[in-house]
Amino acid sequence: MASDPGDEGDEGATDAMGRKIWDKDVYLEKAKQNIMFGPERIGRRKDPVIPLPSSQRTFLKRRTAELELDKNLGQMRTVTAHTIKPLQGGYWCSVCECLIKDSASYLEHVNGRRHNRNLGMNMKVEKIGVDRIKDKLKSLKKETEEVEVEDIAAKIQALEEQEEEKKKRKKEKKKRKQGAAGLEDEEREEREEREGEDQEDDVEKDAGDGDEDEETKMLKAMGLPTGFG
């Protein structure tokens, strides 16, 4: 026996031929609710974040924040039964309020549909025309040229300053070496002069002592006095 097709909300209604009859008003109301409040949760998983309806989501955008997948590398943590989820180790997604244990799964999650839907984006990329691409390239080219000119001037100035400092250091070092070498030469010459004078004095003294000895010997042999007194 066919059920009454006019029963509101009866999803199992069929006609006389056994074909399923859809209540257009009921499903139209469901579609409106999905647009206004998001899709109805089906299954066991309860998403704590209610995403925006599909009509209000934007296109995919570039991620601005760094993921920092290695920020906790090499660290040790003590996890107890009372430790809150964000501190239990792994990667905590504050957008979806879920804990992910490894970096590969976390990267897959942040690039997935659920995460981007909770951020208010769909999985579509905005189509951009050729004119916008050309304008963007021109703006980037101008910015890079200006930055490059400034960077080159700053680098040249820094190199010149470094070269001047090196030259000053070399000159000071050379002066110090020359001054030390000149002092050493003067000291050496003075020392040699003093040694030569000492040697001459010793030779003269030795020669005088020898002459006096011979004279005293001759006077003694002749029986004459050798001194006054």
mmCIF file of N, CA and C in Angstrom, residues 65-196:
data_model
loop_
_atom_site.group_PDB
_atom_site.id
_atom_site.type_symbol
_atom_site.label_atom_id
_atom_site.label_comp_id
_atom_site.label_asym_id
_atom_site.label_seq_id
_atom_site.Cartn_x
_atom_site.Cartn_y
_atom_site.Cartn_z
ATOM 1 N N ALA A 65 51.264 33.142 8.944
ATOM 2 C CA ALA A 65 52.010 32.726 10.144
ATOM 3 C C ALA A 65 52.831 31.470 9.848
ATOM 4 N N GLU A 66 54.006 31.380 10.495
ATOM 5 C CA GLU A 66 54.855 30.200 10.351
ATOM 6 C C GLU A 66 54.288 29.047 11.175
ATOM 7 N N LEU A 67 54.408 27.842 10.645
ATOM 8 C CA LEU A 67 53.878 26.680 11.355
ATOM 9 C C LEU A 67 54.759 26.270 12.534
ATOM 10 N N GLU A 68 56.085 26.474 12.407
ATOM 11 C CA GLU A 68 57.039 26.133 13.475
ATOM 12 C C GLU A 68 56.878 24.662 13.895
ATOM 13 N N LEU A 69 57.072 23.779 12.933
ATOM 14 C CA LEU A 69 56.912 22.353 13.212
ATOM 15 C C LEU A 69 57.988 21.815 14.137
ATOM 16 N N ASP A 70 59.147 22.488 14.215
ATOM 17 C CA ASP A 70 60.256 21.995 15.036
ATOM 18 C C ASP A 70 60.452 22.812 16.313
ATOM 19 N N LYS A 71 59.427 23.534 16.756
ATOM 20 C CA LYS A 71 59.589 24.392 17.936
ATOM 21 C C LYS A 71 59.753 23.569 19.218
ATOM 22 N N ASN A 72 59.166 22.372 19.287
ATOM 23 C CA ASN A 72 59.262 21.543 20.493
ATOM 24 C C ASN A 72 60.239 20.380 20.314
ATOM 25 N N LEU A 73 61.097 20.487 19.307
ATOM 26 C CA LEU A 73 62.030 19.399 19.029
ATOM 27 C C LEU A 73 63.073 19.275 20.136
ATOM 28 N N GLY A 74 63.264 18.052 20.644
ATOM 29 C CA GLY A 74 64.262 17.811 21.683
ATOM 30 C C GLY A 74 63.820 18.167 23.087
ATOM 31 N N GLN A 75 62.549 18.523 23.274
ATOM 32 C CA GLN A 75 62.059 18.876 24.599
ATOM 33 C C GLN A 75 61.375 17.681 25.260
ATOM 34 N N MET A 76 61.361 17.690 26.584
ATOM 35 C CA MET A 76 60.702 16.637 27.358
ATOM 36 C C MET A 76 59.581 17.257 28.186
ATOM 37 N N ARG A 77 58.440 16.574 28.248
ATOM 38 C CA ARG A 77 57.304 17.070 29.004
ATOM 39 C C ARG A 77 56.712 15.942 29.842
ATOM 40 N N THR A 78 56.234 16.302 31.003
ATOM 41 C CA THR A 78 55.560 15.349 31.872
ATOM 42 C C THR A 78 54.060 15.537 31.713
ATOM 43 N N VAL A 79 53.379 14.481 31.265
ATOM 44 C CA VAL A 79 51.941 14.533 31.002
ATOM 45 C C VAL A 79 51.236 13.681 32.034
ATOM 46 N N THR A 80 50.277 14.260 32.705
ATOM 47 C CA THR A 80 49.481 13.539 33.702
ATOM 48 C C THR A 80 48.025 13.516 33.267
ATOM 49 N N ALA A 81 47.191 12.914 34.122
ATOM 50 C CA ALA A 81 45.766 12.843 33.801
ATOM 51 C C ALA A 81 45.098 14.208 33.893
ATOM 52 N N HIS A 82 45.728 15.142 34.590
ATOM 53 C CA HIS A 82 45.142 16.468 34.765
ATOM 54 C C HIS A 82 45.727 17.503 33.800
ATOM 55 N N THR A 83 46.636 17.094 32.939
ATOM 56 C CA THR A 83 47.232 18.035 31.988
ATOM 57 C C THR A 83 46.211 18.405 30.920
ATOM 58 N N ILE A 84 46.082 19.678 30.648
ATOM 59 C CA ILE A 84 45.121 20.115 29.632
ATOM 60 C C ILE A 84 45.612 19.701 28.243
ATOM 61 N N LYS A 85 44.703 19.610 27.326
ATOM 62 C CA LYS A 85 45.027 19.080 25.994
ATOM 63 C C LYS A 85 46.113 19.854 25.263
ATOM 64 N N PRO A 86 46.100 21.194 25.265
ATOM 65 C CA PRO A 86 47.146 21.914 24.526
ATOM 66 C C PRO A 86 48.553 21.630 25.027
ATOM 67 N N LEU A 87 48.718 21.109 26.252
ATOM 68 C CA LEU A 87 50.033 20.852 26.822
ATOM 69 C C LEU A 87 50.343 19.362 26.925
ATOM 70 N N GLN A 88 49.582 18.537 26.250
ATOM 71 C CA GLN A 88 49.797 17.100 26.343
ATOM 72 C C GLN A 88 50.826 16.580 25.352
ATOM 73 N N GLY A 89 51.468 17.465 24.648
ATOM 74 C CA GLY A 89 52.443 17.025 23.650
ATOM 75 C C GLY A 89 51.789 16.880 22.293
ATOM 76 N N GLY A 90 52.553 17.162 21.256
ATOM 77 C CA GLY A 90 51.992 17.130 19.910
ATOM 78 C C GLY A 90 51.709 18.544 19.421
ATOM 79 N N TYR A 91 50.739 18.658 18.544
ATOM 80 C CA TYR A 91 50.422 19.939 17.914
ATOM 81 C C TYR A 91 48.956 20.269 18.184
ATOM 82 N N TRP A 92 48.746 21.397 18.809
ATOM 83 C CA TRP A 92 47.397 21.836 19.160
ATOM 84 C C TRP A 92 46.915 22.862 18.152
ATOM 85 N N CYS A 93 45.765 22.592 17.543
ATOM 86 C CA CYS A 93 45.152 23.525 16.598
ATOM 87 C C CYS A 93 44.121 24.333 17.361
ATOM 88 N N SER A 94 44.394 25.611 17.562
ATOM 89 C CA SER A 94 43.474 26.472 18.305
ATOM 90 C C SER A 94 42.239 26.831 17.490
ATOM 91 N N VAL A 95 42.307 26.685 16.176
ATOM 92 C CA VAL A 95 41.155 27.002 15.337
ATOM 93 C C VAL A 95 40.101 25.908 15.446
ATOM 94 N N CYS A 96 40.544 24.663 15.329
ATOM 95 C CA CYS A 96 39.623 23.521 15.386
ATOM 96 C C CYS A 96 39.536 22.896 16.767
ATOM 97 N N GLU A 97 40.385 23.359 17.703
ATOM 98 C CA GLU A 97 40.411 22.844 19.067
ATOM 99 C C GLU A 97 40.594 21.326 19.081
ATOM 100 N N CYS A 98 41.674 20.889 18.444
ATOM 101 C CA CYS A 98 41.981 19.465 18.411
ATOM 102 C C CYS A 98 43.487 19.276 18.586
ATOM 103 N N LEU A 99 43.874 18.116 19.101
ATOM 104 C CA LEU A 99 45.273 17.780 19.344
ATOM 105 C C LEU A 99 45.727 16.751 18.326
ATOM 106 N N ILE A 100 46.857 17.038 17.682
ATOM 107 C CA ILE A 100 47.403 16.141 16.657
ATOM 108 C C ILE A 100 48.791 15.725 17.094
ATOM 109 N N LYS A 101 49.116 14.448 16.952
ATOM 110 C CA LYS A 101 50.305 13.889 17.585
ATOM 111 C C LYS A 101 51.592 14.063 16.791
ATOM 112 N N ASP A 102 51.540 14.097 15.476
ATOM 113 C CA ASP A 102 52.783 14.182 14.695
ATOM 114 C C ASP A 102 52.693 15.305 13.685
ATOM 115 N N SER A 103 53.871 15.710 13.188
ATOM 116 C CA SER A 103 53.949 16.872 12.302
ATOM 117 C C SER A 103 53.308 16.613 10.937
ATOM 118 N N ALA A 104 53.423 15.388 10.428
ATOM 119 C CA ALA A 104 52.843 15.094 9.115
ATOM 120 C C ALA A 104 51.318 15.227 9.156
ATOM 121 N N SER A 105 50.718 14.685 10.214
ATOM 122 C CA SER A 105 49.259 14.795 10.347
ATOM 123 C C SER A 105 48.832 16.238 10.569
ATOM 124 N N TYR A 106 49.645 16.997 11.309
ATOM 125 C CA TYR A 106 49.310 18.399 11.552
ATOM 126 C C TYR A 106 49.368 19.205 10.251
ATOM 127 N N LEU A 107 50.389 18.941 9.447
ATOM 128 C CA LEU A 107 50.493 19.640 8.159
ATOM 129 C C LEU A 107 49.324 19.278 7.245
ATOM 130 N N GLU A 108 48.938 18.017 7.265
ATOM 131 C CA GLU A 108 47.789 17.593 6.462
ATOM 132 C C GLU A 108 46.499 18.252 6.979
ATOM 133 N N HIS A 109 46.416 18.421 8.301
ATOM 134 C CA HIS A 109 45.214 19.026 8.885
ATOM 135 C C HIS A 109 45.082 20.494 8.495
ATOM 136 N N VAL A 110 46.187 21.266 8.632
ATOM 137 C CA VAL A 110 46.091 22.705 8.339
ATOM 138 C C VAL A 110 45.878 22.964 6.856
ATOM 139 N N ASN A 111 46.196 22.010 6.014
ATOM 140 C CA ASN A 111 45.948 22.167 4.576
ATOM 141 C C ASN A 111 44.629 21.533 4.149
ATOM 142 N N GLY A 112 43.910 20.938 5.102
ATOM 143 C CA GLY A 112 42.694 20.204 4.769
ATOM 144 C C GLY A 112 41.449 21.057 4.743
ATOM 145 N N ARG A 113 40.358 20.413 4.369
ATOM 146 C CA ARG A 113 39.081 21.091 4.196
ATOM 147 C C ARG A 113 38.507 21.583 5.528
ATOM 148 N N ARG A 114 38.583 20.748 6.571
ATOM 149 C CA ARG A 114 37.965 21.112 7.842
ATOM 150 C C ARG A 114 38.605 22.378 8.443
ATOM 151 N N HIS A 115 39.932 22.428 8.441
ATOM 152 C CA HIS A 115 40.627 23.574 9.026
ATOM 153 C C HIS A 115 40.325 24.849 8.250
ATOM 154 N N ASN A 116 40.395 24.787 6.954
ATOM 155 C CA ASN A 116 40.146 25.988 6.143
ATOM 156 C C ASN A 116 38.683 26.399 6.193
ATOM 157 N N ARG A 117 37.795 25.435 6.338
ATOM 158 C CA ARG A 117 36.381 25.780 6.486
ATOM 159 C C ARG A 117 36.146 26.524 7.794
ATOM 160 N N ASN A 118 36.817 26.076 8.874
ATOM 161 C CA ASN A 118 36.675 26.767 10.156
ATOM 162 C C ASN A 118 37.322 28.156 10.130
ATOM 163 N N LEU A 119 38.284 28.349 9.234
ATOM 164 C CA LEU A 119 38.877 29.681 9.061
ATOM 165 C C LEU A 119 38.014 30.598 8.210
ATOM 166 N N GLY A 120 36.932 30.058 7.661
ATOM 167 C CA GLY A 120 36.037 30.865 6.842
ATOM 168 C C GLY A 120 36.408 30.872 5.379
ATOM 169 N N MET A 121 37.103 29.813 4.926
ATOM 170 C CA MET A 121 37.511 29.732 3.522
ATOM 171 C C MET A 121 37.019 28.422 2.930
ATOM 172 N N ASN A 122 36.753 28.447 1.643
ATOM 173 C CA ASN A 122 36.466 27.209 0.928
ATOM 174 C C ASN A 122 37.742 26.734 0.241
ATOM 175 N N MET A 123 37.664 25.651 -0.454
ATOM 176 C CA MET A 123 38.846 25.055 -1.083
ATOM 177 C C MET A 123 39.030 25.519 -2.526
ATOM 178 N N LYS A 124 38.475 26.671 -2.838
ATOM 179 C CA LYS A 124 38.595 27.204 -4.190
ATOM 180 C C LYS A 124 39.606 28.342 -4.210
ATOM 181 N N VAL A 125 40.306 28.458 -5.317
ATOM 182 C CA VAL A 125 41.302 29.515 -5.498
ATOM 183 C C VAL A 125 40.714 30.592 -6.404
ATOM 184 N N GLU A 126 40.931 31.830 -6.015
ATOM 185 C CA GLU A 126 40.381 32.934 -6.796
ATOM 186 C C GLU A 126 41.059 33.009 -8.165
ATOM 187 N N LYS A 127 40.248 33.203 -9.202
ATOM 188 C CA LYS A 127 40.784 33.345 -10.543
ATOM 189 C C LYS A 127 41.200 34.797 -10.768
ATOM 190 N N ILE A 128 42.419 34.974 -11.185
ATOM 191 C CA ILE A 128 42.979 36.310 -11.381
ATOM 192 C C ILE A 128 43.319 36.482 -12.856
ATOM 193 N N GLY A 129 42.980 37.644 -13.403
ATOM 194 C CA GLY A 129 43.236 37.919 -14.811
ATOM 195 C C GLY A 129 44.690 38.276 -15.081
ATOM 196 N N VAL A 130 45.004 38.375 -16.341
ATOM 197 C CA VAL A 130 46.370 38.678 -16.764
ATOM 198 C C VAL A 130 46.769 40.092 -16.370
ATOM 199 N N ASP A 131 45.839 41.019 -16.401
ATOM 200 C CA ASP A 131 46.150 42.410 -16.063
ATOM 201 C C ASP A 131 46.601 42.540 -14.606
ATOM 202 N N ARG A 132 45.912 41.852 -13.717
ATOM 203 C CA ARG A 132 46.292 41.926 -12.305
ATOM 204 C C ARG A 132 47.676 41.315 -12.077
ATOM 205 N N ILE A 133 47.967 40.257 -12.809
ATOM 206 C CA ILE A 133 49.288 39.630 -12.671
ATOM 207 C C ILE A 133 50.380 40.576 -13.160
ATOM 208 N N LYS A 134 50.132 41.250 -14.293
ATOM 209 C CA LYS A 134 51.111 42.197 -14.826
ATOM 210 C C LYS A 134 51.333 43.361 -13.859
ATOM 211 N N ASP A 135 50.235 43.881 -13.301
ATOM 212 C CA ASP A 135 50.358 44.988 -12.344
ATOM 213 C C ASP A 135 51.157 44.557 -11.115
ATOM 214 N N LYS A 136 50.894 43.357 -10.640
ATOM 215 C CA LYS A 136 51.613 42.855 -9.470
ATOM 216 C C LYS A 136 53.098 42.699 -9.768
ATOM 217 N N LEU A 137 53.420 42.168 -10.938
ATOM 218 C CA LEU A 137 54.823 42.000 -11.319
ATOM 219 C C LEU A 137 55.525 43.345 -11.450
ATOM 220 N N LYS A 138 54.828 44.340 -12.004
ATOM 221 C CA LYS A 138 55.425 45.670 -12.129
ATOM 222 C C LYS A 138 55.701 46.279 -10.764
ATOM 223 N N SER A 139 54.726 46.160 -9.855
ATOM 224 C CA SER A 139 54.925 46.727 -8.516
ATOM 225 C C SER A 139 56.078 46.035 -7.792
ATOM 226 N N LEU A 140 56.161 44.713 -7.935
ATOM 227 C CA LEU A 140 57.266 43.985 -7.307
ATOM 228 C C LEU A 140 58.601 44.379 -7.917
ATOM 229 N N LYS A 141 58.622 44.590 -9.226
ATOM 230 C CA LYS A 141 59.859 44.965 -9.905
ATOM 231 C C LYS A 141 60.335 46.323 -9.434
ATOM 232 N N LYS A 142 59.437 47.299 -9.312
ATOM 233 C CA LYS A 142 59.818 48.623 -8.840
ATOM 234 C C LYS A 142 60.335 48.575 -7.412
ATOM 235 N N GLU A 143 59.636 47.846 -6.576
ATOM 236 C CA GLU A 143 60.063 47.750 -5.179
ATOM 237 C C GLU A 143 61.441 47.110 -5.073
ATOM 238 N N THR A 144 61.658 46.035 -5.828
ATOM 239 C CA THR A 144 62.955 45.362 -5.752
ATOM 240 C C THR A 144 64.067 46.255 -6.279
ATOM 241 N N GLU A 145 63.800 47.009 -7.354
ATOM 242 C CA GLU A 145 64.836 47.903 -7.888
ATOM 243 C C GLU A 145 65.232 48.956 -6.860
ATOM 244 N N GLU A 146 64.246 49.585 -6.226
ATOM 245 C CA GLU A 146 64.558 50.598 -5.219
ATOM 246 C C GLU A 146 65.333 49.999 -4.059
ATOM 247 N N VAL A 147 64.891 48.863 -3.620
ATOM 248 C CA VAL A 147 65.571 48.219 -2.496
ATOM 249 C C VAL A 147 66.988 47.824 -2.884
ATOM 250 N N GLU A 148 67.149 47.326 -4.114
ATOM 251 C CA GLU A 148 68.478 46.899 -4.555
ATOM 252 C C GLU A 148 69.433 48.093 -4.633
ATOM 253 N N VAL A 149 68.973 49.222 -5.134
ATOM 254 C CA VAL A 149 69.848 50.402 -5.226
ATOM 255 C C VAL A 149 70.289 50.834 -3.838
ATOM 256 N N GLU A 150 69.366 50.880 -2.910
ATOM 257 C CA GLU A 150 69.723 51.261 -1.542
ATOM 258 C C GLU A 150 70.688 50.261 -0.937
ATOM 259 N N ASP A 151 70.402 48.988 -1.158
ATOM 260 C CA ASP A 151 71.279 47.958 -0.599
ATOM 261 C C ASP A 151 72.678 48.048 -1.190
ATOM 262 N N ILE A 152 72.774 48.278 -2.500
ATOM 263 C CA ILE A 152 74.091 48.343 -3.141
ATOM 264 C C ILE A 152 74.879 49.541 -2.613
ATOM 265 N N ALA A 153 74.216 50.693 -2.482
ATOM 266 C CA ALA A 153 74.907 51.877 -1.956
ATOM 267 C C ALA A 153 75.386 51.641 -0.529
ATOM 268 N N ALA A 154 74.530 51.030 0.280
ATOM 269 C CA ALA A 154 74.928 50.755 1.667
ATOM 270 C C ALA A 154 76.087 49.766 1.721
ATOM 271 N N LYS A 155 76.021 48.748 0.867
ATOM 272 C CA LYS A 155 77.102 47.755 0.850
ATOM 273 C C LYS A 155 78.420 48.377 0.393
ATOM 274 N N ILE A 156 78.356 49.231 -0.649
ATOM 275 C CA ILE A 156 79.579 49.883 -1.132
ATOM 276 C C ILE A 156 80.178 50.766 -0.045
ATOM 277 N N GLN A 157 79.328 51.521 0.647
ATOM 278 C CA GLN A 157 79.817 52.379 1.722
ATOM 279 C C GLN A 157 80.449 51.557 2.843
ATOM 280 N N ALA A 158 79.800 50.451 3.188
ATOM 281 C CA ALA A 158 80.357 49.600 4.248
ATOM 282 C C ALA A 158 81.697 49.009 3.830
ATOM 283 N N LEU A 159 81.808 48.583 2.560
ATOM 284 C CA LEU A 159 83.077 48.030 2.077
ATOM 285 C C LEU A 159 84.179 49.083 2.077
ATOM 286 N N GLU A 160 83.841 50.304 1.662
ATOM 287 C CA GLU A 160 84.840 51.374 1.673
ATOM 288 C C GLU A 160 85.324 51.663 3.097
ATOM 289 N N GLU A 161 84.404 51.687 4.037
ATOM 290 C CA GLU A 161 84.798 51.917 5.427
ATOM 291 C C GLU A 161 85.703 50.799 5.945
ATOM 292 N N GLN A 162 85.368 49.576 5.576
ATOM 293 C CA GLN A 162 86.218 48.457 5.988
ATOM 294 C C GLN A 162 87.614 48.563 5.387
ATOM 295 N N GLU A 163 87.687 48.949 4.105
ATOM 296 C CA GLU A 163 88.995 49.087 3.459
ATOM 297 C C GLU A 163 89.821 50.190 4.128
ATOM 298 N N GLU A 164 89.170 51.305 4.459
ATOM 299 C CA GLU A 164 89.892 52.391 5.132
ATOM 300 C C GLU A 164 90.408 51.945 6.498
ATOM 301 N N GLU A 165 89.600 51.225 7.230
ATOM 302 C CA GLU A 165 90.042 50.733 8.538
ATOM 303 C C GLU A 165 91.221 49.786 8.391
ATOM 304 N N LYS A 166 91.170 48.908 7.372
ATOM 305 C CA LYS A 166 92.292 47.999 7.140
ATOM 306 C C LYS A 166 93.573 48.758 6.813
ATOM 307 N N LYS A 167 93.449 49.792 5.954
ATOM 308 C CA LYS A 167 94.631 50.580 5.604
ATOM 309 C C LYS A 167 95.215 51.276 6.825
ATOM 310 N N LYS A 168 94.349 51.839 7.662
ATOM 311 C CA LYS A 168 94.830 52.500 8.883
ATOM 312 C C LYS A 168 95.562 51.521 9.788
ATOM 313 N N ARG A 169 94.978 50.335 9.929
ATOM 314 C CA ARG A 169 95.626 49.322 10.777
ATOM 315 C C ARG A 169 96.983 48.929 10.222
ATOM 316 N N LYS A 170 97.076 48.769 8.899
ATOM 317 C CA LYS A 170 98.359 48.404 8.281
ATOM 318 C C LYS A 170 99.403 49.499 8.490
ATOM 319 N N LYS A 171 98.994 50.752 8.319
ATOM 320 C CA LYS A 171 99.942 51.864 8.512
ATOM 321 C C LYS A 171 100.432 51.910 9.954
ATOM 322 N N GLU A 172 99.517 51.785 10.899
ATOM 323 C CA GLU A 172 99.922 51.815 12.309
ATOM 324 C C GLU A 172 100.858 50.658 12.637
ATOM 325 N N LYS A 173 100.551 49.491 12.105
ATOM 326 C CA LYS A 173 101.409 48.335 12.344
ATOM 327 C C LYS A 173 102.797 48.533 11.744
ATOM 328 N N LYS A 174 102.852 49.122 10.537
ATOM 329 C CA LYS A 174 104.141 49.370 9.886
ATOM 330 C C LYS A 174 104.958 50.389 10.675
ATOM 331 N N LYS A 175 104.283 51.440 11.165
ATOM 332 C CA LYS A 175 104.996 52.439 11.973
ATOM 333 C C LYS A 175 105.566 51.821 13.237
ATOM 334 N N ARG A 176 104.763 50.976 13.870
ATOM 335 C CA ARG A 176 105.247 50.328 15.087
ATOM 336 C C ARG A 176 106.467 49.467 14.792
ATOM 337 N N LYS A 177 106.415 48.729 13.688
ATOM 338 C CA LYS A 177 107.557 47.871 13.318
ATOM 339 C C LYS A 177 108.789 48.712 13.029
ATOM 340 N N GLN A 178 108.598 49.801 12.261
ATOM 341 C CA GLN A 178 109.743 50.651 11.934
ATOM 342 C C GLN A 178 110.333 51.294 13.185
ATOM 343 N N GLY A 179 109.487 51.759 14.081
ATOM 344 C CA GLY A 179 109.980 52.353 15.325
ATOM 345 C C GLY A 179 110.738 51.352 16.170
ATOM 346 N N ALA A 180 110.207 50.138 16.271
ATOM 347 C CA ALA A 180 110.902 49.105 17.048
ATOM 348 C C ALA A 180 112.227 48.735 16.399
ATOM 349 N N ALA A 181 112.235 48.640 15.039
ATOM 350 C CA ALA A 181 113.476 48.290 14.349
ATOM 351 C C ALA A 181 114.517 49.395 14.510
ATOM 352 N N GLY A 182 114.098 50.682 14.422
ATOM 353 C CA GLY A 182 115.047 51.792 14.588
ATOM 354 C C GLY A 182 115.640 51.828 15.990
ATOM 355 N N LEU A 183 114.833 51.589 16.991
ATOM 356 C CA LEU A 183 115.343 51.556 18.359
ATOM 357 C C LEU A 183 116.340 50.433 18.547
ATOM 358 N N GLU A 184 116.021 49.289 17.971
ATOM 359 C CA GLU A 184 116.940 48.145 18.096
ATOM 360 C C GLU A 184 118.276 48.445 17.421
ATOM 361 N N ASP A 185 118.235 49.085 16.229
ATOM 362 C CA ASP A 185 119.485 49.415 15.528
ATOM 363 C C ASP A 185 120.316 50.414 16.351
ATOM 364 N N GLU A 186 119.672 51.438 16.904
ATOM 365 C CA GLU A 186 120.403 52.421 17.701
ATOM 366 C C GLU A 186 121.025 51.786 18.935
ATOM 367 N N GLU A 187 120.242 50.934 19.596
ATOM 368 C CA GLU A 187 120.782 50.261 20.784
ATOM 369 C C GLU A 187 121.959 49.372 20.415
ATOM 370 N N ARG A 188 121.862 48.679 19.281
ATOM 371 C CA ARG A 188 122.949 47.809 18.851
ATOM 372 C C ARG A 188 124.214 48.614 18.554
ATOM 373 N N GLU A 189 124.049 49.758 17.836
ATOM 374 C CA GLU A 189 125.215 50.590 17.525
ATOM 375 C C GLU A 189 125.856 51.140 18.798
ATOM 376 N N GLU A 190 125.026 51.620 19.740
ATOM 377 C CA GLU A 190 125.581 52.137 20.989
ATOM 378 C C GLU A 190 126.328 51.048 21.754
ATOM 379 N N ARG A 191 125.749 49.857 21.767
ATOM 380 C CA ARG A 191 126.399 48.758 22.466
ATOM 381 C C ARG A 191 127.729 48.410 21.818
ATOM 382 N N GLU A 192 127.762 48.382 20.483
ATOM 383 C CA GLU A 192 129.012 48.080 19.775
ATOM 384 C C GLU A 192 130.063 49.168 20.041
ATOM 385 N N GLU A 193 129.626 50.441 20.046
ATOM 386 C CA GLU A 193 130.585 51.524 20.335
ATOM 387 C C GLU A 193 131.163 51.401 21.736
ATOM 388 N N ARG A 194 130.270 51.103 22.710
ATOM 389 C CA ARG A 194 130.758 50.951 24.080
ATOM 390 C C ARG A 194 131.734 49.785 24.190
ATOM 391 N N GLU A 195 131.404 48.679 23.519
ATOM 392 C CA GLU A 195 132.310 47.527 23.560
ATOM 393 C C GLU A 195 133.653 47.860 22.914
ATOM 394 N N GLY A 196 133.629 48.619 21.779
ATOM 395 C CA GLY A 196 134.897 49.006 21.131
ATOM 396 C C GLY A 196 135.732 49.916 22.014
#
